[in-house]
Amino acid sequence: MTNYNAILTIDKPYVGAWVEPFTDRVHEQFRRYSPATAGGRDGRAQVIITLPATTLEQATQTATALLVEGEDWPAEPCGLEVLTTELYDRLGGFTLMPDLVSISEAAEQLGISRQAVLQRIESGRLPASKVGSAWVIASANLA
């Protein structure tokens, strides 16, 4: 048996009041699979689980059955990636880190105020991630 990590991406920014209850639910529902939630490369919500399987195909089928079929997610699933845990760990859990900008840099690039950027983040119109006490935004999300 090999361990695999399955990463389900949900088409909703990983920001706002829904995140904490969502994370609690995922941790309770998938506790057998060492679950985690995170914001993905583009700021969308992700559910990550670890599961044993004999083959990649079996891991993908199991992940699909667990994460996609019959689940009531807060938005439509839009991606499922399955990797060996060895590869997942080697990649640091995620694919390459995107170029990031601060709130001030985003405001300057968009030609709006810092407050307007924060309002877009809070409303879910601009995907961003919290790093410590600061927000960071993938520069690709500003295009």
PDB file of C-alpha atoms in Angstrom:
ATOM      1  CA  MET A   1       0.000   0.000   0.000  1.00  0.00           C
ATOM      2  CA  THR A   2       1.083   3.520  -0.799  1.00  0.00           C
ATOM      3  CA  ASN A   3      -0.223   6.710   0.783  1.00  0.00           C
ATOM      4  CA  TYR A   4      -1.740   9.311  -1.530  1.00  0.00           C
ATOM      5  CA  ASN A   5      -2.893  12.879  -1.010  1.00  0.00           C
ATOM      6  CA  ALA A   6      -6.095  13.994  -2.690  1.00  0.00           C
ATOM      7  CA  ILE A   7      -6.711  17.710  -3.141  1.00  0.00           C
ATOM      8  CA  LEU A   8     -10.276  18.760  -3.952  1.00  0.00           C
ATOM      9  CA  THR A   9     -10.643  22.352  -5.157  1.00  0.00           C
ATOM     10  CA  ILE A  10     -13.978  24.061  -4.554  1.00  0.00           C
ATOM     11  CA  ASP A  11     -15.041  27.003  -6.718  1.00  0.00           C
ATOM     12  CA  LYS A  12     -15.266  29.499  -3.857  1.00  0.00           C
ATOM     13  CA  PRO A  13     -12.636  31.896  -2.468  1.00  0.00           C
ATOM     14  CA  TYR A  14     -11.140  30.661   0.810  1.00  0.00           C
ATOM     15  CA  VAL A  15     -12.091  33.807   2.681  1.00  0.00           C
ATOM     16  CA  GLY A  16     -15.016  34.999   4.767  1.00  0.00           C
ATOM     17  CA  ALA A  17     -17.240  33.854   7.608  1.00  0.00           C
ATOM     18  CA  TRP A  18     -17.992  30.455   6.033  1.00  0.00           C
ATOM     19  CA  VAL A  19     -14.360  29.216   6.303  1.00  0.00           C
ATOM     20  CA  GLU A  20     -14.250  28.347  10.023  1.00  0.00           C
ATOM     21  CA  PRO A  21     -17.439  26.200  10.116  1.00  0.00           C
ATOM     22  CA  PHE A  22     -16.375  24.634   6.804  1.00  0.00           C
ATOM     23  CA  THR A  23     -12.968  23.695   8.252  1.00  0.00           C
ATOM     24  CA  ASP A  24     -14.587  22.287  11.411  1.00  0.00           C
ATOM     25  CA  ARG A  25     -16.953  20.154   9.321  1.00  0.00           C
ATOM     26  CA  VAL A  26     -14.152  18.827   7.113  1.00  0.00           C
ATOM     27  CA  HIS A  27     -12.017  17.913  10.126  1.00  0.00           C
ATOM     28  CA  GLU A  28     -14.912  16.081  11.766  1.00  0.00           C
ATOM     29  CA  GLN A  29     -16.191  14.323   8.657  1.00  0.00           C
ATOM     30  CA  PHE A  30     -12.814  13.168   7.310  1.00  0.00           C
ATOM     31  CA  ARG A  31     -10.858  12.709  10.569  1.00  0.00           C
ATOM     32  CA  ARG A  32      -9.741   9.196   9.477  1.00  0.00           C
ATOM     33  CA  TYR A  33      -7.912  10.766   6.527  1.00  0.00           C
ATOM     34  CA  SER A  34      -5.807  13.480   8.244  1.00  0.00           C
ATOM     35  CA  PRO A  35      -7.817  16.296   6.627  1.00  0.00           C
ATOM     36  CA  ALA A  36      -6.736  19.862   6.036  1.00  0.00           C
ATOM     37  CA  THR A  37      -8.292  22.875   4.364  1.00  0.00           C
ATOM     38  CA  ALA A  38      -6.422  25.656   2.624  1.00  0.00           C
ATOM     39  CA  GLY A  39      -6.575  28.313  -0.011  1.00  0.00           C
ATOM     40  CA  GLY A  40      -5.153  27.003  -3.276  1.00  0.00           C
ATOM     41  CA  ARG A  41      -2.851  28.688  -5.767  1.00  0.00           C
ATOM     42  CA  ASP A  42      -5.634  30.931  -7.014  1.00  0.00           C
ATOM     43  CA  GLY A  43      -7.308  31.471  -3.629  1.00  0.00           C
ATOM     44  CA  ARG A  44     -10.048  28.860  -4.060  1.00  0.00           C
ATOM     45  CA  ALA A  45     -10.891  26.587  -1.129  1.00  0.00           C
ATOM     46  CA  GLN A  46      -9.236  23.186  -1.017  1.00  0.00           C
ATOM     47  CA  VAL A  47      -9.840  20.030   1.000  1.00  0.00           C
ATOM     48  CA  ILE A  48      -6.798  17.781   1.368  1.00  0.00           C
ATOM     49  CA  ILE A  49      -6.914  14.199   2.644  1.00  0.00           C
ATOM     50  CA  THR A  50      -4.400  11.364   2.900  1.00  0.00           C
ATOM     51  CA  LEU A  51      -5.519   7.854   2.001  1.00  0.00           C
ATOM     52  CA  PRO A  52      -3.893   4.462   1.438  1.00  0.00           C
ATOM     53  CA  ALA A  53      -4.291   2.701  -1.907  1.00  0.00           C
ATOM     54  CA  THR A  54      -2.636   0.039  -4.004  1.00  0.00           C
ATOM     55  CA  THR A  55      -2.567   2.127  -7.202  1.00  0.00           C
ATOM     56  CA  LEU A  56      -3.075   5.700  -8.334  1.00  0.00           C
ATOM     57  CA  GLU A  57      -6.295   4.617 -10.024  1.00  0.00           C
ATOM     58  CA  GLN A  58      -7.628   3.150  -6.773  1.00  0.00           C
ATOM     59  CA  ALA A  59      -6.623   6.298  -4.869  1.00  0.00           C
ATOM     60  CA  THR A  60      -8.404   8.470  -7.435  1.00  0.00           C
ATOM     61  CA  GLN A  61     -11.561   6.344  -7.314  1.00  0.00           C
ATOM     62  CA  THR A  62     -11.572   6.393  -3.501  1.00  0.00           C
ATOM     63  CA  ALA A  63     -10.955  10.141  -3.386  1.00  0.00           C
ATOM     64  CA  THR A  64     -13.764  10.721  -5.885  1.00  0.00           C
ATOM     65  CA  ALA A  65     -16.143   8.582  -3.823  1.00  0.00           C
ATOM     66  CA  LEU A  66     -15.170  10.318  -0.571  1.00  0.00           C
ATOM     67  CA  LEU A  67     -14.863  13.909  -1.711  1.00  0.00           C
ATOM     68  CA  VAL A  68     -16.973  14.414  -4.813  1.00  0.00           C
ATOM     69  CA  GLU A  69     -19.920  12.026  -4.904  1.00  0.00           C
ATOM     70  CA  GLY A  70     -22.760  12.900  -2.567  1.00  0.00           C
ATOM     71  CA  GLU A  71     -21.011  15.725  -0.746  1.00  0.00           C
ATOM     72  CA  ASP A  72     -22.774  19.007  -0.086  1.00  0.00           C
ATOM     73  CA  TRP A  73     -19.970  21.528  -0.537  1.00  0.00           C
ATOM     74  CA  PRO A  74     -20.494  25.315  -0.240  1.00  0.00           C
ATOM     75  CA  ALA A  75     -19.743  25.588  -3.972  1.00  0.00           C
ATOM     76  CA  GLU A  76     -19.213  23.301  -6.952  1.00  0.00           C
ATOM     77  CA  PRO A  77     -16.023  21.184  -6.915  1.00  0.00           C
ATOM     78  CA  CYS A  78     -13.865  22.256  -9.866  1.00  0.00           C
ATOM     79  CA  GLY A  79     -10.782  20.065  -9.542  1.00  0.00           C
ATOM     80  CA  LEU A  80      -9.381  16.909  -7.995  1.00  0.00           C
ATOM     81  CA  GLU A  81      -5.662  16.188  -7.911  1.00  0.00           C
ATOM     82  CA  VAL A  82      -4.210  12.939  -6.530  1.00  0.00           C
ATOM     83  CA  LEU A  83      -0.487  12.556  -5.813  1.00  0.00           C
ATOM     84  CA  THR A  84       1.616  10.105  -3.862  1.00  0.00           C
ATOM     85  CA  THR A  85       2.250  11.511  -0.400  1.00  0.00           C
ATOM     86  CA  GLU A  86       5.967  11.356  -1.177  1.00  0.00           C
ATOM     87  CA  LEU A  87       5.506  13.688  -4.168  1.00  0.00           C
ATOM     88  CA  TYR A  88       3.021  15.892  -2.300  1.00  0.00           C
ATOM     89  CA  ASP A  89       5.531  16.348   0.531  1.00  0.00           C
ATOM     90  CA  ARG A  90       8.376  17.003  -1.907  1.00  0.00           C
ATOM     91  CA  LEU A  91       6.300  19.760  -3.512  1.00  0.00           C
ATOM     92  CA  GLY A  92       5.670  21.247  -0.087  1.00  0.00           C
ATOM     93  CA  GLY A  93       1.982  20.407  -0.213  1.00  0.00           C
ATOM     94  CA  PHE A  94       1.285  22.745  -3.071  1.00  0.00           C
ATOM     95  CA  THR A  95       2.535  23.493  -6.512  1.00  0.00           C
ATOM     96  CA  LEU A  96       4.745  26.533  -7.023  1.00  0.00           C
ATOM     97  CA  MET A  97       3.977  29.630  -4.974  1.00  0.00           C
ATOM     98  CA  PRO A  98       2.490  32.354  -7.164  1.00  0.00           C
ATOM     99  CA  ASP A  99       3.848  35.897  -7.213  1.00  0.00           C
ATOM    100  CA  LEU A 100       2.198  37.673  -4.287  1.00  0.00           C
ATOM    101  CA  VAL A 101       1.391  41.314  -3.630  1.00  0.00           C
ATOM    102  CA  SER A 102       0.368  43.211  -0.507  1.00  0.00           C
ATOM    103  CA  ILE A 103      -2.874  45.131  -0.025  1.00  0.00           C
ATOM    104  CA  SER A 104      -1.066  48.399  -0.809  1.00  0.00           C
ATOM    105  CA  GLU A 105       0.539  46.989  -3.955  1.00  0.00           C
ATOM    106  CA  ALA A 106      -2.817  45.595  -5.116  1.00  0.00           C
ATOM    107  CA  ALA A 107      -4.479  48.967  -4.504  1.00  0.00           C
ATOM    108  CA  GLU A 108      -1.810  50.714  -6.548  1.00  0.00           C
ATOM    109  CA  GLN A 109      -2.062  48.225  -9.437  1.00  0.00           C
ATOM    110  CA  LEU A 110      -5.868  48.393  -9.466  1.00  0.00           C
ATOM    111  CA  GLY A 111      -5.986  52.168  -9.039  1.00  0.00           C
ATOM    112  CA  ILE A 112      -8.222  51.939  -5.959  1.00  0.00           C
ATOM    113  CA  SER A 113      -7.823  52.513  -2.217  1.00  0.00           C
ATOM    114  CA  ARG A 114      -6.499  49.971   0.290  1.00  0.00           C
ATOM    115  CA  GLN A 115      -9.978  49.954   1.864  1.00  0.00           C
ATOM    116  CA  ALA A 116     -11.570  49.064  -1.484  1.00  0.00           C
ATOM    117  CA  VAL A 117      -9.145  46.133  -1.839  1.00  0.00           C
ATOM    118  CA  LEU A 118     -10.042  44.925   1.674  1.00  0.00           C
ATOM    119  CA  GLN A 119     -13.752  45.232   0.866  1.00  0.00           C
ATOM    120  CA  ARG A 120     -13.283  43.100  -2.264  1.00  0.00           C
ATOM    121  CA  ILE A 121     -11.432  40.469  -0.220  1.00  0.00           C
ATOM    122  CA  GLU A 122     -14.095  40.365   2.501  1.00  0.00           C
ATOM    123  CA  SER A 123     -16.912  40.100  -0.053  1.00  0.00           C
ATOM    124  CA  GLY A 124     -15.143  37.226  -1.825  1.00  0.00           C
ATOM    125  CA  ARG A 125     -14.663  39.167  -5.067  1.00  0.00           C
ATOM    126  CA  LEU A 126     -10.865  39.148  -4.731  1.00  0.00           C
ATOM    127  CA  PRO A 127      -9.216  35.884  -3.615  1.00  0.00           C
ATOM    128  CA  ALA A 128      -6.519  36.443  -0.981  1.00  0.00           C
ATOM    129  CA  SER A 129      -4.798  34.525   1.798  1.00  0.00           C
ATOM    130  CA  LYS A 130      -4.003  35.584   5.324  1.00  0.00           C
ATOM    131  CA  VAL A 131      -0.330  35.197   6.254  1.00  0.00           C
ATOM    132  CA  GLY A 132       0.043  36.034   9.916  1.00  0.00           C
ATOM    133  CA  SER A 133      -1.898  39.259  10.302  1.00  0.00           C
ATOM    134  CA  ALA A 134      -1.397  40.421   6.706  1.00  0.00           C
ATOM    135  CA  TRP A 135      -3.329  39.649   3.538  1.00  0.00           C
ATOM    136  CA  VAL A 136      -1.476  38.568   0.393  1.00  0.00           C
ATOM    137  CA  ILE A 137      -2.955  38.384  -3.080  1.00  0.00           C
ATOM    138  CA  ALA A 138      -1.757  36.347  -6.045  1.00  0.00           C
ATOM    139  CA  SER A 139      -0.773  38.932  -8.642  1.00  0.00           C
ATOM    140  CA  ALA A 140      -2.540  36.838 -11.301  1.00  0.00           C
ATOM    141  CA  ASN A 141      -5.833  37.645  -9.528  1.00  0.00           C
ATOM    142  CA  LEU A 142      -5.346  41.338 -10.299  1.00  0.00           C
ATOM    143  CA  ALA A 143      -5.363  40.907 -14.080  1.00  0.00           C
TER     144      ALA A 143
END
